[in-house]
mmCIF file of C-alpha atoms in Angstrom:
data_model
loop_
_atom_site.group_PDB
_atom_site.id
_atom_site.type_symbol
_atom_site.label_atom_id
_atom_site.label_comp_id
_atom_site.label_asym_id
_atom_site.label_seq_id
_atom_site.Cartn_x
_atom_site.Cartn_y
_atom_site.Cartn_z
ATOM 1 C CA MET Q 1 0.000 0.000 0.000
ATOM 2 C CA GLU Q 2 1.337 3.424 -0.999
ATOM 3 C CA GLN Q 3 2.421 5.584 1.909
ATOM 4 C CA TYR Q 4 1.779 9.314 1.821
ATOM 5 C CA LYS Q 5 3.080 12.137 3.965
ATOM 6 C CA THR Q 6 1.026 13.654 6.749
ATOM 7 C CA ARG Q 7 -0.090 17.293 6.755
ATOM 8 C CA ALA Q 8 2.642 18.093 9.260
ATOM 9 C CA GLU Q 9 5.284 16.469 7.044
ATOM 10 C CA LEU Q 10 4.115 18.380 3.956
ATOM 11 C CA LYS Q 11 4.249 21.668 5.849
ATOM 12 C CA SER Q 12 7.658 20.744 7.205
ATOM 13 C CA ASP Q 13 8.887 20.157 3.638
ATOM 14 C CA THR Q 14 7.701 23.641 2.689
ATOM 15 C CA LYS Q 15 9.336 25.307 5.678
ATOM 16 C CA GLU Q 16 12.563 23.467 4.944
ATOM 17 C CA LEU Q 17 12.433 24.671 1.323
ATOM 18 C CA PHE Q 18 11.919 28.261 2.488
ATOM 19 C CA ARG Q 19 14.600 28.129 5.177
ATOM 20 C CA GLY Q 20 16.751 31.205 4.631
ATOM 21 C CA ARG Q 21 14.763 32.066 1.488
ATOM 22 C CA TRP Q 22 11.461 33.429 2.766
ATOM 23 C CA LYS Q 23 12.211 36.685 0.965
ATOM 24 C CA ASP Q 24 12.169 34.858 -2.386
ATOM 25 C CA ALA Q 25 8.898 33.130 -1.505
ATOM 26 C CA ILE Q 26 7.214 36.370 -0.404
ATOM 27 C CA LEU Q 27 8.349 38.372 -3.437
ATOM 28 C CA LEU Q 28 7.212 35.561 -5.732
ATOM 29 C CA ASN Q 29 3.694 35.755 -4.280
ATOM 30 C CA LEU Q 30 3.547 39.543 -4.092
ATOM 31 C CA ILE Q 31 1.612 40.120 -7.345
ATOM 32 C CA PRO Q 32 -1.410 37.881 -6.536
ATOM 33 C CA THR Q 33 -1.333 39.250 -2.987
ATOM 34 C CA LEU Q 34 -1.593 42.796 -4.336
ATOM 35 C CA ILE Q 35 -4.359 41.791 -6.767
ATOM 36 C CA THR Q 36 -6.337 40.245 -3.916
ATOM 37 C CA PHE Q 37 -5.799 43.330 -1.767
ATOM 38 C CA ILE Q 38 -6.811 45.726 -4.570
ATOM 39 C CA ALA Q 39 -9.903 43.636 -5.369
ATOM 40 C CA PHE Q 40 -10.846 43.782 -1.677
ATOM 41 C CA LEU Q 41 -10.465 47.580 -1.696
ATOM 42 C CA VAL Q 42 -12.587 47.867 -4.861
ATOM 43 C CA ILE Q 43 -15.363 45.802 -3.283
ATOM 44 C CA VAL Q 44 -15.277 47.935 -0.128
ATOM 45 C CA VAL Q 45 -15.333 51.227 -2.075
ATOM 46 C CA VAL Q 46 -18.172 50.078 -4.356
ATOM 47 C CA SER Q 47 -20.155 48.770 -1.376
ATOM 48 C CA PHE Q 48 -19.829 52.096 0.441
ATOM 49 C CA SER Q 49 -20.768 53.926 -2.761
ATOM 50 C CA ILE Q 50 -23.940 51.859 -3.151
ATOM 51 C CA ALA Q 51 -24.766 52.318 0.528
ATOM 52 C CA ASN Q 52 -24.412 56.093 0.209
ATOM 53 C CA GLN Q 53 -26.647 56.164 -2.875
ATOM 54 C CA THR Q 54 -29.393 54.268 -1.080
ATOM 55 C CA ASN Q 55 -29.363 56.719 1.826
ATOM 56 C CA THR Q 56 -31.351 59.287 -0.193
ATOM 57 C CA PRO Q 57 -33.621 61.547 1.931
ATOM 58 C CA ILE Q 58 -37.334 60.684 1.732
ATOM 59 C CA GLU Q 59 -38.298 63.988 0.067
ATOM 60 C CA ASN Q 60 -35.898 63.199 -2.815
ATOM 61 C CA TRP Q 61 -37.080 59.640 -3.465
ATOM 62 C CA THR Q 62 -39.476 60.586 -6.277
ATOM 63 C CA ASN Q 63 -36.929 62.628 -8.177
ATOM 64 C CA ASP Q 64 -33.916 60.452 -7.545
ATOM 65 C CA SER Q 65 -35.354 56.926 -7.626
ATOM 66 C CA TYR Q 66 -34.524 56.263 -11.270
ATOM 67 C CA VAL Q 67 -31.092 57.821 -10.924
ATOM 68 C CA SER Q 68 -30.366 55.659 -7.878
ATOM 69 C CA GLU Q 69 -31.476 52.536 -9.716
ATOM 70 C CA ASP Q 70 -29.205 53.351 -12.663
ATOM 71 C CA ILE Q 71 -26.264 54.029 -10.360
ATOM 72 C CA GLY Q 72 -26.910 50.823 -8.430
ATOM 73 C CA GLU Q 73 -27.101 48.724 -11.583
ATOM 74 C CA SER Q 74 -23.943 50.338 -12.953
ATOM 75 C CA SER Q 75 -22.108 49.759 -9.676
ATOM 76 C CA ASN Q 76 -23.213 46.133 -9.502
ATOM 77 C CA SER Q 77 -22.107 45.572 -13.101
ATOM 78 C CA GLY Q 78 -18.728 47.169 -12.467
ATOM 79 C CA ASN Q 79 -18.324 45.228 -9.240
ATOM 80 C CA GLY Q 80 -19.102 41.931 -11.003
ATOM 81 C CA THR Q 81 -16.669 42.620 -13.833
ATOM 82 C CA SER Q 82 -13.964 43.608 -11.356
ATOM 83 C CA ASN Q 83 -14.493 40.411 -9.350
ATOM 84 C CA VAL Q 84 -14.337 38.163 -12.425
ATOM 85 C CA THR Q 85 -11.248 39.875 -13.823
ATOM 86 C CA SER Q 86 -9.369 39.864 -10.528
ATOM 87 C CA GLY Q 87 -10.383 36.230 -9.995
ATOM 88 C CA ILE Q 88 -8.995 35.128 -13.366
ATOM 89 C CA LEU Q 89 -5.767 37.097 -12.983
ATOM 90 C CA SER Q 90 -5.216 35.968 -9.408
ATOM 91 C CA THR Q 91 -5.791 32.319 -10.388
ATOM 92 C CA LEU Q 92 -3.390 32.481 -13.336
ATOM 93 C CA PHE Q 93 -0.710 34.233 -11.284
ATOM 94 C CA THR Q 94 -1.122 31.584 -8.590
ATOM 95 C CA VAL Q 95 -0.785 28.835 -11.213
ATOM 96 C CA GLY Q 96 2.456 30.383 -12.478
ATOM 97 C CA ILE Q 97 3.741 30.582 -8.928
ATOM 98 C CA SER Q 98 2.774 26.944 -8.342
ATOM 99 C CA PHE Q 99 4.787 26.009 -11.438
ATOM 100 C CA THR Q 100 7.769 27.805 -9.898
ATOM 101 C CA PHE Q 101 7.315 26.062 -6.556
ATOM 102 C CA LEU Q 102 7.218 22.713 -8.363
ATOM 103 C CA ASP Q 103 10.553 23.480 -10.021
ATOM 104 C CA TRP Q 104 11.889 24.759 -6.696
ATOM 105 C CA PHE Q 105 10.981 21.569 -4.830
ATOM 106 C CA ARG Q 106 12.777 19.552 -7.490
ATOM 107 C CA ASP Q 107 15.780 21.881 -7.459
ATOM 108 C CA PRO Q 108 16.128 23.438 -3.961
ATOM 109 C CA ASP Q 109 18.997 25.641 -5.174
ATOM 110 C CA LYS Q 110 16.893 27.145 -7.968
ATOM 111 C CA LYS Q 111 17.381 30.892 -8.376
ATOM 112 C CA ILE Q 112 14.081 32.744 -8.091
ATOM 113 C CA HIS Q 113 13.196 35.682 -10.347
ATOM 114 C CA PRO Q 114 9.975 36.942 -8.707
ATOM 115 C CA ILE Q 115 8.422 38.909 -11.566
ATOM 116 C CA LYS Q 116 9.514 36.594 -14.388
ATOM 117 C CA ASN Q 117 8.511 33.440 -12.504
ATOM 118 C CA SER Q 118 5.128 34.769 -11.365
ATOM 119 C CA LEU Q 119 4.350 35.684 -14.989
ATOM 120 C CA GLN Q 120 5.454 32.389 -16.564
ATOM 121 C CA VAL Q 121 1.913 31.086 -17.061
ATOM 122 C CA PHE Q 122 1.320 34.004 -19.447
ATOM 123 C CA SER Q 123 4.008 32.686 -21.789
ATOM 124 C CA ARG Q 124 3.194 31.146 -25.156
ATOM 125 C CA LYS Q 125 4.193 27.775 -23.744
ATOM 126 C CA TYR Q 126 1.542 27.675 -21.022
ATOM 127 C CA PHE Q 127 -1.108 30.386 -21.332
ATOM 128 C CA LEU Q 128 -3.717 29.091 -23.782
ATOM 129 C CA ARG Q 129 -4.277 25.666 -22.268
ATOM 130 C CA ALA Q 130 -3.880 26.891 -18.698
ATOM 131 C CA PHE Q 131 -6.634 29.412 -19.442
ATOM 132 C CA LEU Q 132 -8.757 26.642 -21.009
ATOM 133 C CA ILE Q 133 -8.304 24.554 -17.864
ATOM 134 C CA TYR Q 134 -9.559 27.537 -15.849
ATOM 135 C CA ILE Q 135 -12.616 27.973 -18.103
ATOM 136 C CA LEU Q 136 -13.477 24.269 -18.230
ATOM 137 C CA THR Q 137 -13.055 23.625 -14.508
ATOM 138 C CA SER Q 138 -15.110 26.740 -13.718
ATOM 139 C CA ILE Q 139 -17.925 25.550 -16.003
ATOM 140 C CA PHE Q 140 -17.857 21.973 -14.701
ATOM 141 C CA THR Q 141 -17.749 23.065 -11.060
ATOM 142 C CA THR Q 142 -20.603 25.535 -11.581
ATOM 143 C CA LEU Q 143 -22.765 22.918 -13.296
ATOM 144 C CA TRP Q 144 -22.168 20.415 -10.500
ATOM 145 C CA SER Q 145 -22.949 23.132 -7.949
ATOM 146 C CA LEU Q 146 -26.382 23.594 -9.545
ATOM 147 C CA LEU Q 147 -27.284 20.127 -8.284
ATOM 148 C CA PHE Q 148 -26.153 21.012 -4.774
ATOM 149 C CA ILE Q 149 -23.199 22.818 -3.264
ATOM 150 C CA ILE Q 150 -21.463 19.634 -2.056
ATOM 151 C CA PRO Q 151 -20.946 18.069 -5.528
ATOM 152 C CA GLY Q 152 -19.430 21.363 -6.678
ATOM 153 C CA ILE Q 153 -16.940 21.326 -3.813
ATOM 154 C CA ILE Q 154 -16.063 17.690 -4.495
ATOM 155 C CA LYS Q 155 -15.417 18.435 -8.168
ATOM 156 C CA HIS Q 156 -13.300 21.455 -7.232
ATOM 157 C CA TYR Q 157 -10.941 19.128 -5.379
ATOM 158 C CA ALA Q 158 -11.127 16.494 -8.114
ATOM 159 C CA TYR Q 159 -9.890 19.046 -10.676
ATOM 160 C CA SER Q 160 -7.336 20.677 -8.359
ATOM 161 C CA GLN Q 161 -4.203 19.006 -9.778
ATOM 162 C CA ALA Q 162 -4.940 19.682 -13.462
ATOM 163 C CA TYR Q 163 -2.585 22.669 -13.783
ATOM 164 C CA LEU Q 164 0.435 20.883 -12.328
ATOM 165 C CA ILE Q 165 -0.264 17.798 -14.425
ATOM 166 C CA TYR Q 166 -0.407 20.082 -17.464
ATOM 167 C CA LYS Q 167 2.980 21.586 -16.598
ATOM 168 C CA ASP Q 168 4.619 18.179 -16.196
ATOM 169 C CA GLN Q 169 3.111 16.790 -19.391
ATOM 170 C CA THR Q 170 4.081 19.917 -21.341
ATOM 171 C CA ASN Q 171 7.676 19.704 -20.143
ATOM 172 C CA LEU Q 172 7.802 15.977 -20.865
ATOM 173 C CA SER Q 173 6.440 16.361 -24.409
ATOM 174 C CA PRO Q 174 7.181 19.970 -25.447
ATOM 175 C CA ASN Q 175 6.421 19.334 -29.119
ATOM 176 C CA GLU Q 176 2.983 17.856 -28.475
ATOM 177 C CA LYS Q 177 -0.266 19.716 -27.896
ATOM 178 C CA ILE Q 178 -1.446 18.741 -24.444
ATOM 179 C CA SER Q 179 -5.215 18.489 -24.062
ATOM 180 C CA SER Q 180 -6.642 20.633 -21.261
ATOM 181 C CA LEU Q 181 -9.572 18.250 -20.918
ATOM 182 C CA ASN Q 182 -7.240 15.263 -20.589
ATOM 183 C CA CYS Q 183 -5.376 17.043 -17.780
ATOM 184 C CA ILE Q 184 -8.669 17.570 -15.959
ATOM 185 C CA THR Q 185 -9.595 13.907 -16.445
ATOM 186 C CA GLU Q 186 -6.153 12.829 -15.242
ATOM 187 C CA SER Q 187 -6.586 15.016 -12.157
ATOM 188 C CA LYS Q 188 -9.932 13.342 -11.404
ATOM 189 C CA ASN Q 189 -8.276 9.930 -11.579
ATOM 190 C CA LEU Q 190 -5.290 11.051 -9.524
ATOM 191 C CA MET Q 191 -7.469 12.501 -6.739
ATOM 192 C CA LYS Q 192 -9.611 9.406 -6.243
ATOM 193 C CA GLY Q 193 -9.334 8.605 -2.556
ATOM 194 C CA HIS Q 194 -7.332 11.774 -1.857
ATOM 195 C CA LYS Q 195 -9.875 14.608 -2.053
ATOM 196 C CA TRP Q 196 -10.587 14.450 1.679
ATOM 197 C CA ARG Q 197 -6.865 14.549 2.475
ATOM 198 C CA PHE Q 198 -6.430 17.643 0.332
ATOM 199 C CA PHE Q 199 -9.512 19.263 1.875
ATOM 200 C CA LEU Q 200 -8.155 18.711 5.393
ATOM 201 C CA LEU Q 201 -4.777 20.091 4.322
ATOM 202 C CA GLU Q 202 -6.395 23.306 3.119
ATOM 203 C CA MET Q 203 -8.602 23.575 6.211
ATOM 204 C CA SER Q 204 -5.504 23.330 8.397
ATOM 205 C CA PHE Q 205 -4.553 26.848 7.268
ATOM 206 C CA ILE Q 206 -7.737 28.473 8.597
ATOM 207 C CA GLY Q 207 -6.106 29.424 11.892
ATOM 208 C CA TRP Q 208 -3.258 31.110 10.061
ATOM 209 C CA GLY Q 209 -5.799 32.895 7.882
ATOM 210 C CA ILE Q 210 -7.540 34.329 10.942
ATOM 211 C CA LEU Q 211 -4.216 35.569 12.300
ATOM 212 C CA ALA Q 212 -3.422 37.118 8.904
ATOM 213 C CA VAL Q 213 -6.725 39.019 8.967
ATOM 214 C CA LEU Q 214 -6.084 40.205 12.529
ATOM 215 C CA SER Q 215 -2.699 41.522 11.369
ATOM 216 C CA LEU Q 216 -4.590 43.798 8.921
ATOM 217 C CA GLY Q 217 -3.569 41.573 6.014
ATOM 218 C CA ILE Q 218 0.182 41.757 6.579
ATOM 219 C CA GLY Q 219 0.285 38.092 7.577
ATOM 220 C CA PHE Q 220 -0.896 37.071 4.115
ATOM 221 C CA LEU Q 221 2.575 37.942 2.816
ATOM 222 C CA TRP Q 222 3.802 34.833 4.651
ATOM 223 C CA LEU Q 223 0.620 32.751 4.481
ATOM 224 C CA PHE Q 224 0.106 32.791 0.696
ATOM 225 C CA PRO Q 225 3.528 31.327 -0.214
ATOM 226 C CA TYR Q 226 3.352 28.866 2.693
ATOM 227 C CA GLU Q 227 -0.071 27.601 1.627
ATOM 228 C CA ASN Q 228 0.627 27.579 -2.120
ATOM 229 C CA ALA Q 229 3.908 25.703 -1.746
ATOM 230 C CA THR Q 230 2.345 23.146 0.602
ATOM 231 C CA ARG Q 231 -0.280 22.397 -2.053
ATOM 232 C CA VAL Q 232 2.555 21.736 -4.489
ATOM 233 C CA ALA Q 233 4.239 19.510 -1.896
ATOM 234 C CA PHE Q 234 0.972 17.539 -1.781
ATOM 235 C CA TYR Q 235 1.114 17.075 -5.567
ATOM 236 C CA GLU Q 236 4.739 15.966 -5.425
ATOM 237 C CA ASP Q 237 3.951 13.441 -2.701
ATOM 238 C CA LEU Q 238 0.818 12.213 -4.472
ATOM 239 C CA THR Q 239 2.366 11.724 -7.919
ATOM 240 C CA LYS Q 240 5.816 10.561 -6.785
ATOM 241 C CA GLY Q 241 7.285 11.491 -10.164
ATOM 242 C CA LYS Q 242 4.519 9.763 -12.118
ATOM 243 C CA TYR Q 243 4.453 12.396 -14.866
ATOM 244 C CA LEU Q 244 8.204 12.789 -15.192
ATOM 245 C CA ASN Q 245 8.523 9.673 -17.348
ATOM 246 C CA GLU Q 246 6.222 8.946 -20.261
ATOM 247 C CA GLN Q 247 6.072 5.234 -19.567
ATOM 248 C CA ASP Q 248 4.708 5.890 -16.076
ATOM 249 C CA TYR Q 249 1.258 6.976 -17.261
#
């Protein structure tokens, strides 16, 4: 029976990787951290704007009702667009960073170039199919969520390894076009019997998340790289080099 590392061991692997190099890890994650922070500020500003518009004095309701409705609809539309855009960008940046962490785990002496590495998913080599994975997994997860929220969550974890599988398969066969759908299917197969383990691993960071919020967000500078790299450590432990050799899959 295959033996897998515990949550504590995976986190220990991450901390060992970052030993003496936390600066590299933090700088690498700085862009998605800033995007998340800016998106949060936009939501707060728009929410306050809508709240102020709805606080119209009673004597002005008749004259201003249509104006308020137009402003509210415009604000909601802008808020939705901002959320979708920031969500896509943040996800793709995080994927690029995960690719870097995967290389870093395999080469602990790897030199980190924060901006270049965090942008690698936007390269010609990765972008199109990584974006397709994002679109497809979003559609599939949403459709499953229409049945009930639980199936959507389960599918989210089933698809969670698709990006890293895509990176490994692309590097293994650089001259072949890797199917985004096949990577999603491979992730589903890989995660059979392991979705609960991955869920518990992610839940184990909740306490750190609360502390990060209490620190006015400063703690996220350390939490994001710690959490992202530990997810990659999970993939490394789960696959055990399966996608590094063509004959292994």
